[in-house]
Amino acid sequence: SQTIHQWPATLVQPVGSPLSLECTVEGTSNPNLYWYRQAAGRGLQLLFYSVGIGQISSEVPQNLSASRPQDRQFILSSKKLLLSDSGFYLCAWRRPSSYEQYFGPGTRLTVT
Amino acid sequence: QQQVKQSPQSLIVQKGGISIINCAYENTAFDYFPWYQQFPGKGPALLIAIRPDVSEKKEGRFTISFNKSAKQFSLHIMDSQPGDSATYFCAASMHNFNKFYFGSGTKLNVKP
């Protein structure tokens, strides 16, 4: 069976500090990978998606970036966090040949 | 342009009642319509999904009704329980398309 992991689960960072969130998927190969952000009480905003190693598509221009160094690893980064970067960050995966998309447990980021 | 519109934003239902959440979509090329259930602090979980070749899909107490001509689909929760209290998101996607378009979410509160 497939499993998706995200860490850390929670993170409190000061404004201007760097960020690195990690997502890994087990039990499948060559998945499509996604980063979403969810502000408090709000919907899901797609940030990045990747269809393969080194292939990143950006949906929203901002001070975040994503990388996919390995087939089942997806990383969300920032060089300098803003207060507005606070939120719930969700990683998701999908088999290219199927419709279903599955979410990870999320990372709660608070920028102070 | 918002591809998927969801209503209502919030819903209060008595235990044992029927909860109904509606979504409307714009793009007639969409051919996959999932519903996700999200509890506070957790990632969204795939609840039920439908393809446009059927008008209804039922899984336990959860039913999706689909109206292709009206470009609408809805989630019905029969015999609603307090444990169903969560935020529900509809979404739309299509085969060989990398993105999902999500509705804005409905916060359901089932009163005991």
PDB file of N, CA and C in Angstrom, chain A residues 23-81:
ATOM      1  N   CYS A  23       8.377  16.059   1.899  1.00  0.00           N
ATOM      2  CA  CYS A  23       7.294  15.116   1.649  1.00  0.00           C
ATOM      3  C   CYS A  23       7.884  13.899   0.953  1.00  0.00           C
ATOM      4  N   THR A  24       7.517  12.711   1.419  1.00  0.00           N
ATOM      5  CA  THR A  24       7.953  11.492   0.735  1.00  0.00           C
ATOM      6  C   THR A  24       6.776  10.550   0.576  1.00  0.00           C
ATOM      7  N   VAL A  25       6.780   9.819  -0.504  1.00  0.00           N
ATOM      8  CA  VAL A  25       5.736   8.847  -0.798  1.00  0.00           C
ATOM      9  C   VAL A  25       6.365   7.476  -0.866  1.00  0.00           C
ATOM     10  N   GLU A  26       5.703   6.507  -0.263  1.00  0.00           N
ATOM     11  CA  GLU A  26       6.182   5.120  -0.303  1.00  0.00           C
ATOM     12  C   GLU A  26       5.181   4.248  -1.039  1.00  0.00           C
ATOM     13  N   GLY A  27       5.698   3.212  -1.678  1.00  0.00           N
ATOM     14  CA  GLY A  27       4.817   2.213  -2.256  1.00  0.00           C
ATOM     15  C   GLY A  27       4.361   2.486  -3.668  1.00  0.00           C
ATOM     16  N   THR A  28       4.948   3.478  -4.323  1.00  0.00           N
ATOM     17  CA  THR A  28       4.593   3.750  -5.704  1.00  0.00           C
ATOM     18  C   THR A  28       5.813   4.365  -6.382  1.00  0.00           C
ATOM     19  N   SER A  29       5.803   4.388  -7.684  1.00  0.00           N
ATOM     20  CA  SER A  29       6.922   4.988  -8.401  1.00  0.00           C
ATOM     21  C   SER A  29       6.403   6.015  -9.400  1.00  0.00           C
ATOM     22  N   ASN A  30       7.238   7.034  -9.644  1.00  0.00           N
ATOM     23  CA  ASN A  30       6.928   8.105 -10.581  1.00  0.00           C
ATOM     24  C   ASN A  30       5.563   8.753 -10.336  1.00  0.00           C
ATOM     25  N   PRO A  31       5.274   9.094  -9.078  1.00  0.00           N
ATOM     26  CA  PRO A  31       3.982   9.750  -8.834  1.00  0.00           C
ATOM     27  C   PRO A  31       4.014  11.209  -9.266  1.00  0.00           C
ATOM     28  N   ASN A  32       2.838  11.751  -9.542  1.00  0.00           N
ATOM     29  CA  ASN A  32       2.720  13.203  -9.615  1.00  0.00           C
ATOM     30  C   ASN A  32       2.668  13.700  -8.172  1.00  0.00           C
ATOM     31  N   LEU A  33       3.391  14.784  -7.889  1.00  0.00           N
ATOM     32  CA  LEU A  33       3.447  15.311  -6.521  1.00  0.00           C
ATOM     33  C   LEU A  33       2.994  16.768  -6.504  1.00  0.00           C
ATOM     34  N   TYR A  34       2.361  17.143  -5.418  1.00  0.00           N
ATOM     35  CA  TYR A  34       1.743  18.464  -5.316  1.00  0.00           C
ATOM     36  C   TYR A  34       2.042  19.079  -3.948  1.00  0.00           C
ATOM     37  N   TRP A  35       2.188  20.399  -3.944  1.00  0.00           N
ATOM     38  CA  TRP A  35       2.186  21.187  -2.707  1.00  0.00           C
ATOM     39  C   TRP A  35       0.992  22.129  -2.748  1.00  0.00           C
ATOM     40  N   TYR A  36       0.207  22.091  -1.666  1.00  0.00           N
ATOM     41  CA  TYR A  36      -0.908  23.005  -1.478  1.00  0.00           C
ATOM     42  C   TYR A  36      -0.679  23.792  -0.187  1.00  0.00           C
ATOM     43  N   ARG A  37      -1.286  24.964  -0.128  1.00  0.00           N
ATOM     44  CA  ARG A  37      -1.332  25.721   1.114  1.00  0.00           C
ATOM     45  C   ARG A  37      -2.800  25.994   1.439  1.00  0.00           C
ATOM     46  N   GLN A  38      -3.075  25.890   2.738  1.00  0.00           N
ATOM     47  CA  GLN A  38      -4.430  26.167   3.215  1.00  0.00           C
ATOM     48  C   GLN A  38      -4.330  27.184   4.343  1.00  0.00           C
ATOM     49  N   ALA A  39      -4.839  28.388   4.102  1.00  0.00           N
ATOM     50  CA  ALA A  39      -4.896  29.383   5.160  1.00  0.00           C
ATOM     51  C   ALA A  39      -6.023  28.998   6.115  1.00  0.00           C
ATOM     52  N   ALA A  40      -5.966  29.530   7.329  1.00  0.00           N
ATOM     53  CA  ALA A  40      -6.927  29.163   8.370  1.00  0.00           C
ATOM     54  C   ALA A  40      -8.362  29.352   7.877  1.00  0.00           C
ATOM     55  N   GLY A  41      -9.145  28.266   7.930  1.00  0.00           N
ATOM     56  CA  GLY A  41     -10.541  28.339   7.545  1.00  0.00           C
ATOM     57  C   GLY A  41     -10.773  28.577   6.062  1.00  0.00           C
ATOM     58  N   ARG A  42      -9.775  28.345   5.267  1.00  0.00           N
ATOM     59  CA  ARG A  42      -9.892  28.636   3.829  1.00  0.00           C
ATOM     60  C   ARG A  42      -9.739  27.372   2.988  1.00  0.00           C
ATOM     61  N   GLY A  43      -9.781  27.567   1.686  1.00  0.00           N
ATOM     62  CA  GLY A  43      -9.681  26.455   0.763  1.00  0.00           C
ATOM     63  C   GLY A  43      -8.241  26.078   0.465  1.00  0.00           C
ATOM     64  N   LEU A  44      -8.081  25.246  -0.553  1.00  0.00           N
ATOM     65  CA  LEU A  44      -6.778  24.700  -0.926  1.00  0.00           C
ATOM     66  C   LEU A  44      -6.197  25.473  -2.108  1.00  0.00           C
ATOM     67  N   GLN A  45      -5.003  25.992  -1.903  1.00  0.00           N
ATOM     68  CA  GLN A  45      -4.322  26.737  -2.958  1.00  0.00           C
ATOM     69  C   GLN A  45      -3.162  25.909  -3.485  1.00  0.00           C
ATOM     70  N   LEU A  46      -3.200  25.564  -4.755  1.00  0.00           N
ATOM     71  CA  LEU A  46      -2.098  24.798  -5.351  1.00  0.00           C
ATOM     72  C   LEU A  46      -0.887  25.704  -5.515  1.00  0.00           C
ATOM     73  N   LEU A  47       0.239  25.265  -4.980  1.00  0.00           N
ATOM     74  CA  LEU A  47       1.474  26.042  -5.068  1.00  0.00           C
ATOM     75  C   LEU A  47       2.378  25.519  -6.190  1.00  0.00           C
ATOM     76  N   PHE A  48       2.675  24.225  -6.144  1.00  0.00           N
ATOM     77  CA  PHE A  48       3.570  23.595  -7.113  1.00  0.00           C
ATOM     78  C   PHE A  48       3.083  22.192  -7.407  1.00  0.00           C
ATOM     79  N   TYR A  49       3.433  21.713  -8.592  1.00  0.00           N
ATOM     80  CA  TYR A  49       3.268  20.296  -8.854  1.00  0.00           C
ATOM     81  C   TYR A  49       4.435  19.810  -9.704  1.00  0.00           C
ATOM     82  N   SER A  50       4.655  18.491  -9.637  1.00  0.00           N
ATOM     83  CA  SER A  50       5.802  17.894 -10.327  1.00  0.00           C
ATOM     84  C   SER A  50       5.388  16.563 -10.938  1.00  0.00           C
ATOM     85  N   VAL A  51       5.772  16.352 -12.186  1.00  0.00           N
ATOM     86  CA  VAL A  51       5.452  15.102 -12.860  1.00  0.00           C
ATOM     87  C   VAL A  51       6.673  14.201 -12.959  1.00  0.00           C
ATOM     88  N   GLY A  52       7.833  14.676 -12.473  1.00  0.00           N
ATOM     89  CA  GLY A  52       9.030  13.846 -12.503  1.00  0.00           C
ATOM     90  C   GLY A  52      10.193  14.546 -11.825  1.00  0.00           C
ATOM     91  N   ILE A  53      11.282  13.829 -11.657  1.00  0.00           N
ATOM     92  CA  ILE A  53      12.474  14.381 -10.998  1.00  0.00           C
ATOM     93  C   ILE A  53      12.923  15.634 -11.724  1.00  0.00           C
ATOM     94  N   GLY A  54      13.116  16.703 -10.947  1.00  0.00           N
ATOM     95  CA  GLY A  54      13.600  17.949 -11.505  1.00  0.00           C
ATOM     96  C   GLY A  54      12.580  18.749 -12.289  1.00  0.00           C
ATOM     97  N   GLN A  55      11.347  18.226 -12.434  1.00  0.00           N
ATOM     98  CA  GLN A  55      10.306  18.932 -13.189  1.00  0.00           C
ATOM     99  C   GLN A  55       9.328  19.580 -12.212  1.00  0.00           C
ATOM    100  N   ILE A  56       9.334  20.895 -12.162  1.00  0.00           N
ATOM    101  CA  ILE A  56       8.501  21.639 -11.227  1.00  0.00           C
ATOM    102  C   ILE A  56       7.684  22.660 -12.005  1.00  0.00           C
ATOM    103  N   SER A  57       6.369  22.685 -11.716  1.00  0.00           N
ATOM    104  CA  SER A  57       5.492  23.714 -12.269  1.00  0.00           C
ATOM    105  C   SER A  57       4.987  24.568 -11.124  1.00  0.00           C
ATOM    106  N   SER A  58       5.127  25.883 -11.291  1.00  0.00           N
ATOM    107  CA  SER A  58       4.719  26.819 -10.254  1.00  0.00           C
ATOM    108  C   SER A  58       3.370  27.423 -10.623  1.00  0.00           C
ATOM    109  N   GLU A  59       2.484  27.436  -9.640  1.00  0.00           N
ATOM    110  CA  GLU A  59       1.145  27.971  -9.883  1.00  0.00           C
ATOM    111  C   GLU A  59       0.965  29.387  -9.367  1.00  0.00           C
ATOM    112  N   VAL A  60       1.667  29.739  -8.325  1.00  0.00           N
ATOM    113  CA  VAL A  60       1.468  31.038  -7.685  1.00  0.00           C
ATOM    114  C   VAL A  60       2.822  31.700  -7.462  1.00  0.00           C
ATOM    115  N   PRO A  61       3.089  32.867  -8.049  1.00  0.00           N
ATOM    116  CA  PRO A  61       4.376  33.542  -7.828  1.00  0.00           C
ATOM    117  C   PRO A  61       4.494  34.031  -6.390  1.00  0.00           C
ATOM    118  N   GLN A  62       5.544  33.683  -5.728  1.00  0.00           N
ATOM    119  CA  GLN A  62       5.719  34.052  -4.323  1.00  0.00           C
ATOM    120  C   GLN A  62       7.154  33.723  -3.939  1.00  0.00           C
ATOM    121  N   ASN A  63       7.463  33.837  -2.656  1.00  0.00           N
ATOM    122  CA  ASN A  63       8.844  33.619  -2.237  1.00  0.00           C
ATOM    123  C   ASN A  63       9.089  32.171  -1.860  1.00  0.00           C
ATOM    124  N   LEU A  64       8.273  31.242  -2.349  1.00  0.00           N
ATOM    125  CA  LEU A  64       8.480  29.828  -2.106  1.00  0.00           C
ATOM    126  C   LEU A  64       9.026  29.168  -3.356  1.00  0.00           C
ATOM    127  N   SER A  65       9.715  28.065  -3.162  1.00  0.00           N
ATOM    128  CA  SER A  65      10.200  27.269  -4.284  1.00  0.00           C
ATOM    129  C   SER A  65      10.041  25.796  -3.938  1.00  0.00           C
ATOM    130  N   ALA A  66      10.085  24.960  -4.945  1.00  0.00           N
ATOM    131  CA  ALA A  66       9.959  23.520  -4.729  1.00  0.00           C
ATOM    132  C   ALA A  66      11.028  22.799  -5.511  1.00  0.00           C
ATOM    133  N   SER A  67      11.396  21.629  -4.996  1.00  0.00           N
ATOM    134  CA  SER A  67      12.360  20.800  -5.704  1.00  0.00           C
ATOM    135  C   SER A  67      11.969  19.342  -5.550  1.00  0.00           C
ATOM    136  N   ARG A  68      12.407  18.558  -6.510  1.00  0.00           N
ATOM    137  CA  ARG A  68      12.131  17.114  -6.473  1.00  0.00           C
ATOM    138  C   ARG A  68      13.453  16.404  -6.788  1.00  0.00           C
ATOM    139  N   PRO A  69      14.255  16.205  -5.746  1.00  0.00           N
ATOM    140  CA  PRO A  69      15.574  15.617  -5.965  1.00  0.00           C
ATOM    141  C   PRO A  69      15.539  14.117  -6.222  1.00  0.00           C
ATOM    142  N   GLN A  70      14.503  13.457  -5.742  1.00  0.00           N
ATOM    143  CA  GLN A  70      14.342  12.019  -5.961  1.00  0.00           C
ATOM    144  C   GLN A  70      12.909  11.741  -6.401  1.00  0.00           C
ATOM    145  N   ASP A  71      12.687  10.558  -6.933  1.00  0.00           N
ATOM    146  CA  ASP A  71      11.389  10.231  -7.528  1.00  0.00           C
ATOM    147  C   ASP A  71      10.224  10.434  -6.563  1.00  0.00           C
ATOM    148  N   ARG A  72      10.421  10.062  -5.290  1.00  0.00           N
ATOM    149  CA  ARG A  72       9.310  10.098  -4.347  1.00  0.00           C
ATOM    150  C   ARG A  72       9.533  11.119  -3.231  1.00  0.00           C
ATOM    151  N   GLN A  73      10.338  12.136  -3.503  1.00  0.00           N
ATOM    152  CA  GLN A  73      10.629  13.165  -2.519  1.00  0.00           C
ATOM    153  C   GLN A  73      10.337  14.531  -3.101  1.00  0.00           C
ATOM    154  N   PHE A  74       9.605  15.332  -2.348  1.00  0.00           N
ATOM    155  CA  PHE A  74       9.208  16.661  -2.799  1.00  0.00           C
ATOM    156  C   PHE A  74       9.498  17.627  -1.658  1.00  0.00           C
ATOM    157  N   ILE A  75      10.201  18.702  -1.955  1.00  0.00           N
ATOM    158  CA  ILE A  75      10.633  19.638  -0.919  1.00  0.00           C
ATOM    159  C   ILE A  75      10.120  21.028  -1.237  1.00  0.00           C
ATOM    160  N   LEU A  76       9.602  21.686  -0.212  1.00  0.00           N
ATOM    161  CA  LEU A  76       9.146  23.073  -0.319  1.00  0.00           C
ATOM    162  C   LEU A  76      10.099  23.943   0.480  1.00  0.00           C
ATOM    163  N   SER A  77      10.575  25.008  -0.142  1.00  0.00           N
ATOM    164  CA  SER A  77      11.603  25.826   0.499  1.00  0.00           C
ATOM    165  C   SER A  77      11.282  27.312   0.388  1.00  0.00           C
ATOM    166  N   SER A  78      11.931  28.052   1.284  1.00  0.00           N
ATOM    167  CA  SER A  78      11.921  29.498   1.184  1.00  0.00           C
ATOM    168  C   SER A  78      13.243  30.012   1.744  1.00  0.00           C
ATOM    169  N   LYS A  79      13.755  31.070   1.175  1.00  0.00           N
ATOM    170  CA  LYS A  79      14.997  31.657   1.692  1.00  0.00           C
ATOM    171  C   LYS A  79      14.702  32.600   2.853  1.00  0.00           C
ATOM    172  N   LYS A  80      13.557  33.304   2.740  1.00  0.00           N
ATOM    173  CA  LYS A  80      13.193  34.255   3.791  1.00  0.00           C
ATOM    174  C   LYS A  80      11.688  34.235   3.975  1.00  0.00           C
ATOM    175  N   LEU A  81      11.219  33.732   5.111  1.00  0.00           N
ATOM    176  CA  LEU A  81       9.796  33.625   5.354  1.00  0.00           C
ATOM    177  C   LEU A  81       9.157  34.982   5.623  1.00  0.00           C
TER     178      LEU A  81
END
